[in-house]
Coordinates of C-alpha atoms in Angstrom, one line a residue:
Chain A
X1 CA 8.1 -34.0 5.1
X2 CA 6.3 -30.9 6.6
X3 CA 8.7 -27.7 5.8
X4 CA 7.1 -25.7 9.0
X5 CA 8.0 -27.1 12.5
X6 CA 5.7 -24.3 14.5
X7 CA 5.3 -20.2 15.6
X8 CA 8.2 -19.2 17.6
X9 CA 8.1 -15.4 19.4
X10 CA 10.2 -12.9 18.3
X11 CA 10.8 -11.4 21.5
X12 CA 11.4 -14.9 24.3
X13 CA 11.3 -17.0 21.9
X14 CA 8.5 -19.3 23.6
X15 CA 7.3 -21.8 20.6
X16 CA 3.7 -22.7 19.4
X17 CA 2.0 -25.6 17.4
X18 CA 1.1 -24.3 14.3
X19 CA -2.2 -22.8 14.7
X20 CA -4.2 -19.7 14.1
X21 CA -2.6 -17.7 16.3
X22 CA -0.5 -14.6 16.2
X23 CA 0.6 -13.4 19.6
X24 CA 3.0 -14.7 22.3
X25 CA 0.8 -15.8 25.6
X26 CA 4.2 -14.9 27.7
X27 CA 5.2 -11.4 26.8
X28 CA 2.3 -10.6 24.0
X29 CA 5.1 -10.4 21.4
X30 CA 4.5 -11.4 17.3
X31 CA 5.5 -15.0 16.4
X32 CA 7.2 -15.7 13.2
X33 CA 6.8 -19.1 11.6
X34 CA 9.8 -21.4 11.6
X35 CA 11.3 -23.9 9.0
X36 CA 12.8 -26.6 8.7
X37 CA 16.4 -25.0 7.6
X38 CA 18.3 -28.6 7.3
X39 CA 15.7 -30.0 5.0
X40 CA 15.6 -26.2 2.8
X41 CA 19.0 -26.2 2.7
X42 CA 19.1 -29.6 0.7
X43 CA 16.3 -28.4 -1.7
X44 CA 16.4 -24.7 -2.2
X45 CA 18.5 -23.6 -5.6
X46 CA 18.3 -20.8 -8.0
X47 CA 17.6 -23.2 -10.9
X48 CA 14.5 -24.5 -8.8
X49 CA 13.5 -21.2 -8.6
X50 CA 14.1 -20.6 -12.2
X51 CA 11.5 -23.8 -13.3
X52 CA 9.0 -22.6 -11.2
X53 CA 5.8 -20.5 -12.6
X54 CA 6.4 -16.8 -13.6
X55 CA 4.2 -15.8 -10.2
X56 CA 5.6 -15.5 -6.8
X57 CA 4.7 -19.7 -5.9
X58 CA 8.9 -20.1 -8.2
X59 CA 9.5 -19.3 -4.3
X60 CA 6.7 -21.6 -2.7
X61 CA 10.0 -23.6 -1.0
X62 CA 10.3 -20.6 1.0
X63 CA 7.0 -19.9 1.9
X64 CA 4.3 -20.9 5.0
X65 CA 2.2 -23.0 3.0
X66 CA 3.1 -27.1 2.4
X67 CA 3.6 -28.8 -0.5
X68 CA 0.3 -30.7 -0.8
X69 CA -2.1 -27.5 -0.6
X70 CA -3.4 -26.2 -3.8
X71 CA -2.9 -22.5 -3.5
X72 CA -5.1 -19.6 -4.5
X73 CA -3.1 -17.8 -7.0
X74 CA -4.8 -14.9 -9.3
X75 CA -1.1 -14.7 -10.9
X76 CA 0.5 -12.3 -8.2
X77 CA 4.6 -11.3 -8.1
X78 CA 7.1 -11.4 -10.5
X79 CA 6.4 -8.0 -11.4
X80 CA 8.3 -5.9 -13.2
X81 CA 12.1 -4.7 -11.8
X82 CA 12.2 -2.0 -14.1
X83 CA 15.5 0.3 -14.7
X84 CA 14.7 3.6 -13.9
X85 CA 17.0 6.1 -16.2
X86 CA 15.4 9.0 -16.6
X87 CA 13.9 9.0 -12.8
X88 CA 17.8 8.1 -12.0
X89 CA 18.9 11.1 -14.2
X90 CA 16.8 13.5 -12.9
X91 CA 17.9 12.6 -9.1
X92 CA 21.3 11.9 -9.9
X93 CA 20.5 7.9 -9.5
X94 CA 23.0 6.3 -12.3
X95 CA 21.4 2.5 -11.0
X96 CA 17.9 3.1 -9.8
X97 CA 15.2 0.7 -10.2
X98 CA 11.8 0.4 -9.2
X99 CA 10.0 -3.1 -8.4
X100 CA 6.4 -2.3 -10.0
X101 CA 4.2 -4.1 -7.5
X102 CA 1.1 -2.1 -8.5
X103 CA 1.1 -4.8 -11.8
X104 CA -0.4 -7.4 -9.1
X105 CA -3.6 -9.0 -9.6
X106 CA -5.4 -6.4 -7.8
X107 CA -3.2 -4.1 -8.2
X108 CA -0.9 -3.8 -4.9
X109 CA 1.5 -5.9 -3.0
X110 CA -1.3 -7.1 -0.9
X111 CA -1.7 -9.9 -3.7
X112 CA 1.4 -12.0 -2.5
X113 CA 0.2 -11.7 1.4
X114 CA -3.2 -12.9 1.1
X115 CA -2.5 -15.2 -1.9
X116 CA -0.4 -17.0 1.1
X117 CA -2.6 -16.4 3.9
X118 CA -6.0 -17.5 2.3
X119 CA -3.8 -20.7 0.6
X120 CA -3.2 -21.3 4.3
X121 CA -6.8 -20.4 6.0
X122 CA -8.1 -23.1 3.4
X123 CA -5.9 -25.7 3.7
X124 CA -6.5 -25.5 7.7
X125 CA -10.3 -25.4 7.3
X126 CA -11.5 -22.0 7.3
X127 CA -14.5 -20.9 5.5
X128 CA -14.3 -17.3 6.5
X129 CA -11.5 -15.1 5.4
X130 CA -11.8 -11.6 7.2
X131 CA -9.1 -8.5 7.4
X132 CA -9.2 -5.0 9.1
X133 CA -7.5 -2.9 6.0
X134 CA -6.9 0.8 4.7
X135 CA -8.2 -1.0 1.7
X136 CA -5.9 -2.4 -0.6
X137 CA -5.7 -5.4 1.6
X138 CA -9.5 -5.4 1.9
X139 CA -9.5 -5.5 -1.9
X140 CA -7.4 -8.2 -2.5
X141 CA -8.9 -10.0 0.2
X142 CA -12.4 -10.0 -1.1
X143 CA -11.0 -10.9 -4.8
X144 CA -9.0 -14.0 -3.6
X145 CA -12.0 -15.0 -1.3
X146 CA -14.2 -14.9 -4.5
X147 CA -11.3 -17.0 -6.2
X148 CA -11.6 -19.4 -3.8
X149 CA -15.0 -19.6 -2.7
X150 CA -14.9 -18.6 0.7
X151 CA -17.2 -16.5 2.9
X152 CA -15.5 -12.7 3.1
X153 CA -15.4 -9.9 6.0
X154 CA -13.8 -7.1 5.3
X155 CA -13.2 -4.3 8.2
X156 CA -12.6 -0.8 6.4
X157 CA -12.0 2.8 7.8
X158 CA -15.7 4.5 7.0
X159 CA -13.9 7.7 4.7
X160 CA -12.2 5.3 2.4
X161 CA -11.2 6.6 -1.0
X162 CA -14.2 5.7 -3.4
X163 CA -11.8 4.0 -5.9
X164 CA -11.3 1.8 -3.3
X165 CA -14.4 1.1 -2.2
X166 CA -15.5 0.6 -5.5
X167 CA -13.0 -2.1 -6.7
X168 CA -13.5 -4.3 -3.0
X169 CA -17.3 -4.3 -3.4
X170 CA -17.2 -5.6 -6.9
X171 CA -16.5 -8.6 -5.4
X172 CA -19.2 -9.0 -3.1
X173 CA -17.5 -9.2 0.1
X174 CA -19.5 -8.7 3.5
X175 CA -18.3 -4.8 3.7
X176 CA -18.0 -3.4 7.0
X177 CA -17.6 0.4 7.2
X178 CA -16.3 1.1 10.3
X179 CA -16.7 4.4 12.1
X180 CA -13.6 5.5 13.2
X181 CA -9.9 5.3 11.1
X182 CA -7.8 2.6 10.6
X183 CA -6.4 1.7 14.1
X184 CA -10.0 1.6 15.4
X185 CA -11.1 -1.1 12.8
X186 CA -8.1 -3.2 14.0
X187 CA -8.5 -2.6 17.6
X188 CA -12.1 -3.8 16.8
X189 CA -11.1 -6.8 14.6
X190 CA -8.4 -7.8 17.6
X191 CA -11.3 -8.5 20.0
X192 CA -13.4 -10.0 16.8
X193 CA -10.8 -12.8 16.5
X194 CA -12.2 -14.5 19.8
X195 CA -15.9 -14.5 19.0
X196 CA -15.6 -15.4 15.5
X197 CA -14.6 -19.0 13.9
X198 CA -13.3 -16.7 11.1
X199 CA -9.3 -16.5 9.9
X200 CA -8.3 -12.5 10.0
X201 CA -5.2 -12.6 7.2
X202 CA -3.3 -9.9 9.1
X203 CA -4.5 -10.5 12.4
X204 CA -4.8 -14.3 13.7
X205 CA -3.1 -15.6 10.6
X206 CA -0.6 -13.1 10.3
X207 CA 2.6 -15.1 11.3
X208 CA 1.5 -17.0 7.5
X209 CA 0.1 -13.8 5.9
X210 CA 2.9 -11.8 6.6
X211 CA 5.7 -14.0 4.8
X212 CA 4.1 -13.6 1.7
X213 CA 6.1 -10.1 2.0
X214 CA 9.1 -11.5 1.6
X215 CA 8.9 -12.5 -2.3
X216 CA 9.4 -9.0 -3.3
X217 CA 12.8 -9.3 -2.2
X218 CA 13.1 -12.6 -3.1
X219 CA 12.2 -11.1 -7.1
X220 CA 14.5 -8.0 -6.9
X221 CA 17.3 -9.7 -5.8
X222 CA 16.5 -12.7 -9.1
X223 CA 15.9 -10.2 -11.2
X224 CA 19.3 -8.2 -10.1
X225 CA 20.8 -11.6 -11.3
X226 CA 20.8 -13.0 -7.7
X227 CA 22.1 -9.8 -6.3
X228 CA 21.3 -7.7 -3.6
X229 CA 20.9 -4.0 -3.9
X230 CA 22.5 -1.1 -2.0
X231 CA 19.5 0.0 -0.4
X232 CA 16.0 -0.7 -0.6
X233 CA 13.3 2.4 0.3
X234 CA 10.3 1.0 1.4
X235 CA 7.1 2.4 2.3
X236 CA 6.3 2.0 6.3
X237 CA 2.2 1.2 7.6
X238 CA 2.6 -1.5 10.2
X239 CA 5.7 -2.3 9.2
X240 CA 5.4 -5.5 8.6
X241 CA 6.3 -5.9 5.2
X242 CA 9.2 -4.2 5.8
X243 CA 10.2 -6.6 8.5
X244 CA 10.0 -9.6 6.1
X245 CA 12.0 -7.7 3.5
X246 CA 14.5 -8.0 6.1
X247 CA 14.1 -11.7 6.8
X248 CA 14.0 -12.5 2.9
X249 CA 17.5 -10.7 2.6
X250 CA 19.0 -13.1 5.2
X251 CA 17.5 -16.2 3.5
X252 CA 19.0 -15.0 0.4
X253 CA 22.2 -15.0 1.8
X254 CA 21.3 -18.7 4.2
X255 CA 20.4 -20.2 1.4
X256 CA 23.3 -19.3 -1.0
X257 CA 21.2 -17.8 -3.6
X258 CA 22.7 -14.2 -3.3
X259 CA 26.3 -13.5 -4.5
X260 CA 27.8 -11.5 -1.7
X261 CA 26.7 -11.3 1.8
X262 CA 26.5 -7.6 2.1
X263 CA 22.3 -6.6 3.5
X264 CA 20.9 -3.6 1.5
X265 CA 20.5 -0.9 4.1
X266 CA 16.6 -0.8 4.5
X267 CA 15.1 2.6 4.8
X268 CA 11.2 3.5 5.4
X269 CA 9.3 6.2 3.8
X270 CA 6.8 7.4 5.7
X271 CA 3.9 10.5 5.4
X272 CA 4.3 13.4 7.8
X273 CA 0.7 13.1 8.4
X274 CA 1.0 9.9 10.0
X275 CA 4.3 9.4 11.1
X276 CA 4.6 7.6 14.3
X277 CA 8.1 5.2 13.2
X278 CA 10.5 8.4 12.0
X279 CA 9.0 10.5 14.5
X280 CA 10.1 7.8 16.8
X281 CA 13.6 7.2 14.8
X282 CA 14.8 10.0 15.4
X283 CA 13.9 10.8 18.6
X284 CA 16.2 9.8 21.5
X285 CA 14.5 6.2 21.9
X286 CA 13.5 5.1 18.9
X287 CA 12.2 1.7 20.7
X288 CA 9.3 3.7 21.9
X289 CA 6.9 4.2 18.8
X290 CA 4.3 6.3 20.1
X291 CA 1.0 6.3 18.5
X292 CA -0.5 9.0 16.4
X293 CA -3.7 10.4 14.9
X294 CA -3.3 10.0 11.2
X295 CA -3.6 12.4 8.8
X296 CA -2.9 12.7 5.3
X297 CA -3.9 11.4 1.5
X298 CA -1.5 8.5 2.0
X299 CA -4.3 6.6 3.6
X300 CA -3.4 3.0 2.5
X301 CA -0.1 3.4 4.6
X302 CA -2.1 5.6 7.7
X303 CA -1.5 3.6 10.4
X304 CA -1.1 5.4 14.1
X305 CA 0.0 2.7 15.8
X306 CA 2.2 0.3 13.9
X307 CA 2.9 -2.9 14.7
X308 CA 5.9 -3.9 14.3
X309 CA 7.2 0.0 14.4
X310 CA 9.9 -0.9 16.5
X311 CA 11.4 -3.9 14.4
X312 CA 11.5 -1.0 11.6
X313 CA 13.8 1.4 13.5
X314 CA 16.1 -1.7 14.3
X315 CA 16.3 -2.7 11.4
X316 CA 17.1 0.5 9.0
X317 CA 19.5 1.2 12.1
X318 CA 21.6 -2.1 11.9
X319 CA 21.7 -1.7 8.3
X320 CA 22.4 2.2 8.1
X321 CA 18.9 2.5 6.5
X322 CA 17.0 5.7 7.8
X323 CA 13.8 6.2 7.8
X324 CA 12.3 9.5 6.1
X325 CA 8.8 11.0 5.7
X326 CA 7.4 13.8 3.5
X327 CA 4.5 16.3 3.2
X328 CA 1.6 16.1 1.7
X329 CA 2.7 18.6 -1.3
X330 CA 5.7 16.3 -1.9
X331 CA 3.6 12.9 -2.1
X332 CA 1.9 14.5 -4.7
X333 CA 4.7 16.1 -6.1
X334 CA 6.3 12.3 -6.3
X335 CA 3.1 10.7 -7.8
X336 CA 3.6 13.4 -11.0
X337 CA 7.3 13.0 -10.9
X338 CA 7.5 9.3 -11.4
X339 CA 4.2 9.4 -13.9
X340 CA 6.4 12.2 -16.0
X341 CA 9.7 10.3 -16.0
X342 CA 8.8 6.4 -15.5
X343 CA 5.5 6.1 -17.4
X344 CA 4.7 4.6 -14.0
X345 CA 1.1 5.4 -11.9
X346 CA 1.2 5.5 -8.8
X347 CA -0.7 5.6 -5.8
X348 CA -0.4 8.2 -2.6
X349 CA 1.9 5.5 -0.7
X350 CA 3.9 5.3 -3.7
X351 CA 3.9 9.2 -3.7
X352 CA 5.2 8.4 -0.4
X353 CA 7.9 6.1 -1.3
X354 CA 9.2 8.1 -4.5
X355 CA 9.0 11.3 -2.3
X356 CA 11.6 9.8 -0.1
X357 CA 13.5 8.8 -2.3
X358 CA 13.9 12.3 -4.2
X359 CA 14.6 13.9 -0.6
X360 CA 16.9 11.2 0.2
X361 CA 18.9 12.1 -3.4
X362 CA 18.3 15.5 -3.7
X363 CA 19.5 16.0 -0.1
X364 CA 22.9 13.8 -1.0
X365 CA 22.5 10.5 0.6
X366 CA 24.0 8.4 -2.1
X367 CA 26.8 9.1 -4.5
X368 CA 25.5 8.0 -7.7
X369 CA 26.1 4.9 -8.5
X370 CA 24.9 2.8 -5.8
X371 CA 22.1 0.1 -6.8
X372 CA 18.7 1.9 -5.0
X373 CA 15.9 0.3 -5.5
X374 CA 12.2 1.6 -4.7
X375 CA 9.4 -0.9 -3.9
X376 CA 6.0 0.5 -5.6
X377 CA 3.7 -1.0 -4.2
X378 CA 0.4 0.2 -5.3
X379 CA -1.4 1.4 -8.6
X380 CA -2.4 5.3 -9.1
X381 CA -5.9 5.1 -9.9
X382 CA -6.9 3.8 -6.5
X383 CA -6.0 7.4 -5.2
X384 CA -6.8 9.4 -8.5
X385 CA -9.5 11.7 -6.7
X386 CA -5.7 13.2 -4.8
X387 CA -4.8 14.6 -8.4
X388 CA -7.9 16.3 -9.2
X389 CA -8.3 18.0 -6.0
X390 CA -4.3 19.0 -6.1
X391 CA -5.2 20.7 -9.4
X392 CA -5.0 17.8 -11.3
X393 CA -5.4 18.6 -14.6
X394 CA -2.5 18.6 -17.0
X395 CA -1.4 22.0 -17.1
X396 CA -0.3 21.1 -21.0
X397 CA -4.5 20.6 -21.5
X398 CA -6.3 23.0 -23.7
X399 CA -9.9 22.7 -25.0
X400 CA -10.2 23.6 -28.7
X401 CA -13.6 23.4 -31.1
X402 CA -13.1 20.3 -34.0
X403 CA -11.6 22.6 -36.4
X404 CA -8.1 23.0 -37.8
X405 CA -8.4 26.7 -36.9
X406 CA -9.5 26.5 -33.3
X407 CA -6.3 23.8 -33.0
X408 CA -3.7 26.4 -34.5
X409 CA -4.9 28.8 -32.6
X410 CA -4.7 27.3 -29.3
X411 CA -1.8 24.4 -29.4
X412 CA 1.9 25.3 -30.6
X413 CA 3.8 22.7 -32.3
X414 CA 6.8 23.9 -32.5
Chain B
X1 CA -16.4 -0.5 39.7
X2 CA -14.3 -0.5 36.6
X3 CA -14.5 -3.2 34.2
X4 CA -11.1 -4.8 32.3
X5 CA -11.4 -6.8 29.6
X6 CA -9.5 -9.2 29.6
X7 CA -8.1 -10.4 25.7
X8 CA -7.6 -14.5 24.8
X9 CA -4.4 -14.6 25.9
X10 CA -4.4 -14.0 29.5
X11 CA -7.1 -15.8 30.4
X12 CA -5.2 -17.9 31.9
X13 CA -4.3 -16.1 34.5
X14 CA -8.0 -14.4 35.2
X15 CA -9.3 -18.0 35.6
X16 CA -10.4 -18.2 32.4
X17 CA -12.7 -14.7 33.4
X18 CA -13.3 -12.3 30.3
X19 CA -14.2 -9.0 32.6
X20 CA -13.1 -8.4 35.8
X21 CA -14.1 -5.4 37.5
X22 CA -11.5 -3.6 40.1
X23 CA -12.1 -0.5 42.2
X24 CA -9.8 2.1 41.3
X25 CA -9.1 6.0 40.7
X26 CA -7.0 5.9 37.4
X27 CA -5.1 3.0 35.8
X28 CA -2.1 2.3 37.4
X29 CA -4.0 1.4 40.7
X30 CA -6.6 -0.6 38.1
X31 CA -3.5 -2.6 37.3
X32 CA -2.6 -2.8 40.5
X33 CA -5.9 -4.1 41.9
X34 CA -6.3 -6.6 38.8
X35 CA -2.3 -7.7 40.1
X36 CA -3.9 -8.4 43.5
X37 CA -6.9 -10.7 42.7
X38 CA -5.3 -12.3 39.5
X39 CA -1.0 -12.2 40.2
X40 CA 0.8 -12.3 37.0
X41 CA -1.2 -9.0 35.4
X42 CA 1.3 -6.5 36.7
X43 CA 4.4 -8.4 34.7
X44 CA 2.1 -8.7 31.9
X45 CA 1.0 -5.4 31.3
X46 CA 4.0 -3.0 32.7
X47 CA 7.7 -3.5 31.8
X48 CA 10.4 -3.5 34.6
X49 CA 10.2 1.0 34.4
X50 CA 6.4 0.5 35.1
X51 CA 5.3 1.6 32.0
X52 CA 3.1 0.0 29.8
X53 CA 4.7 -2.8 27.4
X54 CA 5.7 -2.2 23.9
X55 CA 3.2 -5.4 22.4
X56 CA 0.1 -4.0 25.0
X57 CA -2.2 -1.7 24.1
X58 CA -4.7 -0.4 26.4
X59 CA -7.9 1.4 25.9
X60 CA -9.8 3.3 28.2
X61 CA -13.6 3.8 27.3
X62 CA -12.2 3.1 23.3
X63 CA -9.8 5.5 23.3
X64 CA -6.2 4.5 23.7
X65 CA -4.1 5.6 26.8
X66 CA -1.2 6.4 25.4
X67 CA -2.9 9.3 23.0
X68 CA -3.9 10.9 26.5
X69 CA -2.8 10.8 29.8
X70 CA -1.4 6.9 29.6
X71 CA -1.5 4.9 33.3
X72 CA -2.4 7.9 34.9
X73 CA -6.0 8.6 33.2
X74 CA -8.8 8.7 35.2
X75 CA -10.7 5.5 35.7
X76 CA -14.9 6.0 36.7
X77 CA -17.3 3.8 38.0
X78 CA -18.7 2.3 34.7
X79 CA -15.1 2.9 32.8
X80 CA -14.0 -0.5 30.7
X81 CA -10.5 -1.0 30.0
X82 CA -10.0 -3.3 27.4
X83 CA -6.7 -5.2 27.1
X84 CA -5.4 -5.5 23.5
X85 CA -2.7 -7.3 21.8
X86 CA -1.2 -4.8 19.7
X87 CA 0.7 -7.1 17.3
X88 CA -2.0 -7.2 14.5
X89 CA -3.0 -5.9 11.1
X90 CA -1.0 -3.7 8.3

């Protein structure tokens, strides 16, 4: 029995066939994939869960992609939930923890969305996966392509970070540097969809692409011992992911795999240099996200004109989330203070996540002993170049000949 | 005259027509004239204020509206307004 009956739209609610297809033809809104809830219902368990591989596919039940398809899997989710005390201690936090999604495959949550969406695109025929990305998507694109064989276009801002650049083209993807920043390349790759036989993960397959989002949650609340935090901070692009997060909290609860029925309060850390969702949160209509010309180091979360911005601002709302942004000084700030406490690297949009955060704390949201959790969602060394230009060397370093004497004379040891 | 472009979706309602070119002096009369030779646009595109919808995006010349001076910008001769679904990527 098929698990997916079809696309519905978020907005009317007009339904679709299952199909490459991502936008409502009535009112232009997203559609969402729907399930079969009956037949889940009779299936879905936490001791399924528990037999199923140490990768995101223990939650394949809940995911877009049928039984019968072989999936391409590099290994991605189930990362580490890890306690964070002496983050927690130094921002008064007595049950923080961080989900370490920068320990995916390719080193970002991207991993879980495109290991769905390209499992998907196969299964339905597609020889050509393509994405419009601020680059970690591009790169995990281009590796699961070359995992599974497929042709590869990926659509990327032309001043990408180098790192970035670097790690995609390993892979030998067809690159496309596009002039112009992020919401050009996906204005660009909008129109591509109709001349092209080719499956865009977060464009014309999105509706599948995007669920993959939801195993984070689906992890943090297992590894919680099937509980659901406080609050979760996550970091805001699109928003799309944190949409998901949403809808994986209420299948928790649907399902009966949560104790408790209390929702997390969702709140969304975004960049001051690109900050078109809290700009529009706390303004007096925060349904009108109005676009901006991004800014900032926190490229791989610099989008102008989010998608699902709106859905964001609903959502931390209804939940008594917020959402909160920093400067650039404090991403930077946040990257050093989770790499001194945590032992944990991140990149700028993790900056931008533990920066918020730290406001948050420092400026008394929570009283101590709430569960917080902080989704990390992308590895440090894809942004390193931000460190050396921000004075990046440790300010503990000190260069010293290859004697004993130069070393006494310059390092204490006290 | 103007060009729109009109995006997958709405074909439909343009007869199937990818560009259809409308005389107008800035966008809300563009809308307005696309309205008149294909009904439907107008609900479409503008919500029941009369501005643009949350899910459209609209570009004039490649740059989008709504960073200048939204459905009153200026529409020339050889302008092309492309229609976008703004639902995608991230």
């Amino acid at each position: 029995m098929p698990k997916l009956l079809g696309l519905r739209c978020r907005e009317c609610g007009a339904e679709y066939e299952l199909q490459a297809t991502h936008v409502c033809e009535m009112c232009f809104g997203p559609l969402d994939a729907v399930y079969d809830q009956a037949a889940l219902k009779k299936i879905v368990s936490r001791s399924r869960i528990e037999q199923g591989p140490s990768s995101m596919w223990r939650y394949c039940d809940l995911l877009p992609v049928e039984d019968s398809v072989a999936v391409v899997t590099l290994g991605e989710g189930f990362t580490p939930l890890v306690k964070a005390e002496r983050l927690g201690a130094e921002l008064g936090l007595r049950n923080l923890y961080l989900k370490n999604d920068s320990m995916n495959p390719t080193n970002s949550f991207k991993d879980r969305v495109v290991s769905v969406a390209i499992s998907w695109a196969r299964a339905h025929g597609f020889e050509t996966i393509a994405c419009a990305s601020t680059g970690n998507l591009a790169n995990a694109v281009a590796a699961y392509a070359a995992r599974a064989g497929l042709e590869c276009f990926v659509f990327i801002p032309i001043d990408l970070e180098p790192a970035k650049v670097a790690a995609i083209s390993v892979f030998d993807p067809n690159l496309v540097a596009v002039r112009g920043n992020y919401d050009d390349v996906n204005r660009l790759c909008s129109q591509l969809i109709e001349s092209t036989p080719w499956a865009f993960c977060n464009i014309n397959i999105r509706p599948f692409y995007a669920e993959g989002s939801k195993t984070l949650t689906f992890e943090t609340a297992e590894q919680l011992g099937w509980k659901l935090p406080d609050e979760i901070i996550i970091p805001i692009a699109s928003g799309c992911q944190f949409v998901r997060h949403r809808q994986a909290v209420r299948e928790l609860i649907e399902y009966g795999l949560v104790r408790g029925e209390r929702v997390p309060a969702f709140t969304g850390a975004q960049a001051l240099g690109c900050a078109p969702v809290y700009n529009a949160f706390h303004s007096d209509n925060p349904d009108r996200v109005l676009p901006v010309k991004p800014d900032t180091i926190a490229k791989s979360i610099a989008i102008g004109n989010p998608s699902d911005g709106v859905y964001v601002n609903r959502i931390a709302r209804e939940t008594g989330g917020v959402v909160e942004a920093v400067t650039e000084e404090e991403i930077v700030d946040a990257i050093r203070l989770l790499a001194r406490t945590e032992g944990i690297f991140t990149e700028t949009a993790g900056g931008v996540t533990i920066g918020v955060l730290a406001k948050l704390a420092r400026a008394g949201r929570w009283k101590g002993d709430e569960t917080v959790v902080a989704y990390v969602t992308g590895h440090g060394l894809k942004t390193a170049d931000v460190l050396a230009s921000a004075n990046g060397h440790s300010s503990k370093r000190v260069e010293i000949d290859p004697t004993m004497k130069s070393f006494r004379e310059k390092v204490s040891i006290s | 005259m103007a060009q729109f472009r009109i995006p997958g979706p709405l074909r439909r309602l343009s007869d199937g027509q990818v560009t259809v070119a409308v005389e107008a002096n800035d966008l809300a009369s563009a809308i307005d004239a696309l309205d008149a030779r294909y009904p439907g646009f107008r609900d479409r595109l503008l919500d029941e204020k009369g501005e643009l919808r949350q899910f459209v995006n609209v570009y004039l010349n490649d740059e989008d509206v709504r960073l200048g001076s939204g459905l009153q910008a200026k529409v020339g001769e050889r302008d092309e307004i492309s229609i976008v679904p703004a639902v995608a990527g991230g």
